[in-house]
GROMACS .gro file of N, CA and C in nm:
model
  219
    1MET      N    1   0.084  -0.117   0.000
    1MET     CA    2   0.000   0.000   0.000
    1MET      C    3   0.089   0.123   0.000
    2GLY      N    4   0.049   0.225  -0.074
    2GLY     CA    5   0.129   0.346  -0.085
    2GLY      C    6   0.110   0.441   0.031
    3VAL      N    7   0.184   0.549   0.025
    3VAL     CA    8   0.176   0.654   0.126
    3VAL      C    9   0.087   0.764   0.074
    4ALA      N   10  -0.009   0.807   0.153
    4ALA     CA   11  -0.099   0.916   0.114
    4ALA      C   12  -0.075   1.035   0.205
    5PRO      N   13  -0.072   1.155   0.150
    5PRO     CA   14  -0.059   1.273   0.236
    5PRO      C   15  -0.175   1.279   0.334
    6ALA      N   16  -0.150   1.332   0.452
    6ALA     CA   17  -0.254   1.342   0.554
    6ALA      C   18  -0.374   1.420   0.502
    7ALA      N   19  -0.351   1.519   0.419
    7ALA     CA   20  -0.460   1.601   0.366
    7ALA      C   21  -0.558   1.517   0.284
    8ALA      N   22  -0.511   1.409   0.225
    8ALA     CA   23  -0.599   1.323   0.145
    8ALA      C   24  -0.705   1.257   0.231
    9TYR      N   25  -0.680   1.247   0.361
    9TYR     CA   26  -0.776   1.188   0.454
    9TYR      C   27  -0.861   1.294   0.522
   10GLY      N   28  -0.848   1.419   0.479
   10GLY     CA   29  -0.924   1.526   0.541
   10GLY      C   30  -0.870   1.563   0.677
   11TRP      N   31  -0.744   1.533   0.703
   11TRP     CA   32  -0.685   1.557   0.835
   11TRP      C   33  -0.608   1.687   0.839
   12ARG      N   34  -0.660   1.787   0.772
   12ARG     CA   35  -0.606   1.922   0.782
   12ARG      C   36  -0.723   2.012   0.816
   13ARG      N   37  -0.700   2.104   0.903
   13ARG     CA   38  -0.806   2.198   0.939
   13ARG      C   39  -0.752   2.339   0.926
   14GLY      N   40  -0.809   2.416   0.837
   14GLY     CA   41  -0.769   2.554   0.823
   14GLY      C   42  -0.622   2.572   0.791
   15GLY      N   43  -0.562   2.477   0.722
   15GLY     CA   44  -0.421   2.488   0.687
   15GLY      C   45  -0.326   2.442   0.796
   16CYS      N   46  -0.377   2.401   0.912
   16CYS     CA   47  -0.291   2.356   1.022
   16CYS      C   48  -0.278   2.205   1.019
   17GLU      N   49  -0.160   2.155   1.049
   17GLU     CA   50  -0.140   2.011   1.057
   17GLU      C   51  -0.205   1.958   1.184
   18ILE      N   52  -0.240   1.832   1.183
   18ILE     CA   53  -0.291   1.765   1.302
   18ILE      C   54  -0.171   1.735   1.393
   19VAL      N   55  -0.183   1.771   1.519
   19VAL     CA   56  -0.073   1.755   1.614
   19VAL      C   57  -0.111   1.652   1.718
   20GLY      N   58  -0.016   1.566   1.754
   20GLY     CA   59  -0.033   1.468   1.859
   20GLY      C   60   0.091   1.468   1.947
   21THR      N   61   0.101   1.368   2.033
   21THR     CA   62   0.214   1.356   2.125
   21THR      C   63   0.267   1.214   2.121
   22THR      N   64   0.398   1.199   2.125
   22THR     CA   65   0.456   1.065   2.127
   22THR      C   66   0.426   1.001   2.263
   23ALA      N   67   0.368   0.881   2.260
   23ALA     CA   68   0.339   0.806   2.382
   23ALA      C   69   0.455   0.713   2.417
   24SER      N   70   0.538   0.683   2.319
   24SER     CA   71   0.660   0.606   2.338
   24SER      C   72   0.764   0.668   2.246
   25PRO      N   73   0.893   0.643   2.271
   25PRO     CA   74   0.994   0.696   2.179
   25PRO      C   75   0.974   0.639   2.038
   26LEU      N   76   0.997   0.721   1.938
   26LEU     CA   77   0.995   0.674   1.799
   26LEU      C   78   1.139   0.648   1.759
   27LYS      N   79   1.172   0.522   1.729
   27LYS     CA   80   1.311   0.484   1.699
   27LYS      C   81   1.324   0.402   1.573
   28PRO      N   82   1.282   0.425   1.461
   28PRO     CA   83   1.198   0.534   1.414
   28PRO      C   84   1.049   0.504   1.430
   29GLU      N   85   1.011   0.385   1.483
   29GLU     CA   86   0.869   0.354   1.500
   29GLU      C   87   0.832   0.351   1.647
   30GLY      N   88   0.707   0.381   1.676
   30GLY     CA   89   0.658   0.379   1.812
   30GLY      C   90   0.509   0.410   1.813
   31ILE      N   91   0.462   0.468   1.924
   31ILE     CA   92   0.321   0.496   1.943
   31ILE      C   93   0.301   0.646   1.966
   32VAL      N   94   0.197   0.702   1.902
   32VAL     CA   95   0.160   0.841   1.924
   32VAL      C   96   0.015   0.849   1.969
   33PHE      N   97  -0.020   0.956   2.036
   33PHE     CA   98  -0.156   0.981   2.083
   33PHE      C   99  -0.212   1.096   2.001
   34VAL      N  100  -0.311   1.067   1.915
   34VAL     CA  101  -0.373   1.166   1.827
   34VAL      C  102  -0.524   1.144   1.835
   35TRP      N  103  -0.600   1.252   1.854
   35TRP     CA  104  -0.747   1.245   1.857
   35TRP      C  105  -0.799   1.146   1.960
   36ARG      N  106  -0.741   1.148   2.078
   36ARG     CA  107  -0.784   1.060   2.188
   36ARG      C  108  -0.766   0.912   2.158
   37GLU      N  109  -0.676   0.881   2.065
   37GLU     CA  110  -0.647   0.740   2.030
   37GLU      C  111  -0.497   0.720   2.018
   38TYR      N  112  -0.454   0.597   2.045
   38TYR     CA  113  -0.314   0.560   2.024
   38TYR      C  114  -0.299   0.500   1.885
   39TRP      N  115  -0.195   0.542   1.814
   39TRP     CA  116  -0.168   0.497   1.677
   39TRP      C  117  -0.023   0.454   1.664
   40SER      N  118   0.002   0.355   1.580
   40SER     CA  119   0.139   0.323   1.541
   40SER      C  120   0.187   0.438   1.453
   41ALA      N  121   0.313   0.474   1.470
   41ALA     CA  122   0.366   0.587   1.393
   41ALA      C  123   0.511   0.562   1.357
   42ARG      N  124   0.555   0.635   1.257
   42ARG     CA  125   0.694   0.626   1.209
   42ARG      C  126   0.743   0.768   1.186
   43SER      N  127   0.869   0.791   1.219
   43SER     CA  128   0.932   0.922   1.198
   43SER      C  129   1.062   0.900   1.123
   44GLY      N  130   1.105   1.001   1.049
   44GLY     CA  131   1.231   0.993   0.975
   44GLY      C  132   1.352   0.998   1.065
   45ALA      N  133   1.335   1.042   1.189
   45ALA     CA  134   1.444   1.053   1.287
   45ALA      C  135   1.389   1.015   1.424
   46PRO      N  136   1.474   0.971   1.516
   46PRO     CA  137   1.427   0.937   1.650
   46PRO      C  138   1.361   1.058   1.718
   47VAL      N  139   1.252   1.031   1.792
   47VAL     CA  140   1.180   1.134   1.867
   47VAL      C  141   1.152   1.076   2.005
   48PRO      N  142   1.191   1.146   2.113
   48PRO     CA  143   1.164   1.094   2.247
   48PRO      C  144   1.015   1.096   2.282
   49ALA      N  145   0.978   1.024   2.386
   49ALA     CA  146   0.839   1.024   2.435
   49ALA      C  147   0.804   1.160   2.491
   50GLY      N  148   0.676   1.198   2.478
   50GLY     CA  149   0.627   1.323   2.534
   50GLY      C  150   0.648   1.445   2.447
   51VAL      N  151   0.691   1.426   2.322
   51VAL     CA  152   0.718   1.537   2.229
   51VAL      C  153   0.599   1.554   2.135
   52LYS      N  154   0.562   1.679   2.108
   52LYS     CA  155   0.456   1.704   2.011
   52LYS      C  156   0.506   1.674   1.871
   53VAL      N  157   0.419   1.607   1.794
   53VAL     CA  158   0.452   1.573   1.655
   53VAL      C  159   0.333   1.611   1.568
   54GLU      N  160   0.360   1.634   1.440
   54GLU     CA  161   0.252   1.662   1.347
   54GLU      C  162   0.242   1.551   1.245
   55LEU      N  163   0.120   1.522   1.206
   55LEU     CA  164   0.090   1.417   1.110
   55LEU      C  165   0.125   1.466   0.970
   56THR      N  166   0.202   1.385   0.896
   56THR     CA  167   0.241   1.425   0.761
   56THR      C  168   0.187   1.330   0.655
   57ALA      N  169   0.157   1.204   0.691
   57ALA     CA  170   0.108   1.107   0.593
   57ALA      C  171   0.047   0.988   0.666
   58VAL      N  172  -0.026   0.908   0.589
   58VAL     CA  173  -0.086   0.786   0.641
   58VAL      C  174  -0.038   0.670   0.554
   59GLU      N  175   0.015   0.566   0.618
   59GLU     CA  176   0.062   0.445   0.550
   59GLU      C  177  -0.022   0.329   0.603
   60ALA      N  178  -0.126   0.294   0.532
   60ALA     CA  179  -0.221   0.191   0.578
   60ALA      C  180  -0.275   0.236   0.715
   61LEU      N  181  -0.244   0.166   0.823
   61LEU     CA  182  -0.290   0.207   0.956
   61LEU      C  183  -0.179   0.267   1.040
   62ARG      N  184  -0.069   0.304   0.978
   62ARG     CA  185   0.042   0.367   1.048
   62ARG      C  186   0.051   0.513   1.005
   63LEU      N  187   0.071   0.602   1.102
   63LEU     CA  188   0.086   0.743   1.073
   63LEU      C  189   0.232   0.776   1.051
   64ARG      N  190   0.259   0.866   0.961
   64ARG     CA  191   0.394   0.921   0.944
   64ARG      C  192   0.392   1.058   1.010
   65VAL      N  193   0.488   1.084   1.099
   65VAL     CA  194   0.490   1.208   1.176
   65VAL      C  195   0.630   1.270   1.172
   66ARG      N  196   0.636   1.395   1.218
   66ARG     CA  197   0.764   1.465   1.238
   66ARG      C  198   0.745   1.555   1.359
   67PRO      N  199   0.855   1.593   1.424
   67PRO     CA  200   0.840   1.685   1.538
   67PRO      C  201   0.768   1.813   1.495
   68ALA      N  202   0.679   1.857   1.578
   68ALA     CA  203   0.603   1.980   1.549
   68ALA      C  204   0.693   2.101   1.574
   69PRO      N  205   0.677   2.206   1.494
   69PRO     CA  206   0.756   2.327   1.520
   69PRO      C  207   0.716   2.387   1.652
   70PRO      N  208   0.806   2.462   1.716
   70PRO     CA  209   0.771   2.525   1.844
   70PRO      C  210   0.656   2.623   1.826
   71GLU      N  211   0.573   2.632   1.930
   71GLU     CA  212   0.460   2.724   1.925
   71GLU      C  213   0.509   2.866   1.948
   72PRO      N  214   0.455   2.965   1.875
   72PRO     CA  215   0.495   3.104   1.897
   72PRO      C  216   0.453   3.149   2.037
   73GLN      N  217   0.534   3.236   2.094
   73GLN     CA  218   0.504   3.281   2.231
   73GLN      C  219   0.442   3.416   2.232
   0.00000   0.00000   0.00000
């Protein structure tokens, strides 16, 4: 199965990416918490647990994520 951009699933709202939190370290795979659910996820680089990540694509039932940019203060 191919990789589909997250937007293809309607998972963009007002131009903002969907943001979740890593529930376990991603090395490069692990678990993230998005929309009150736990999902298998993959990242291009290791991400520690407890870090905000944004959804970039969907691979079957696995999410592709990357660290979310820092929030403006």
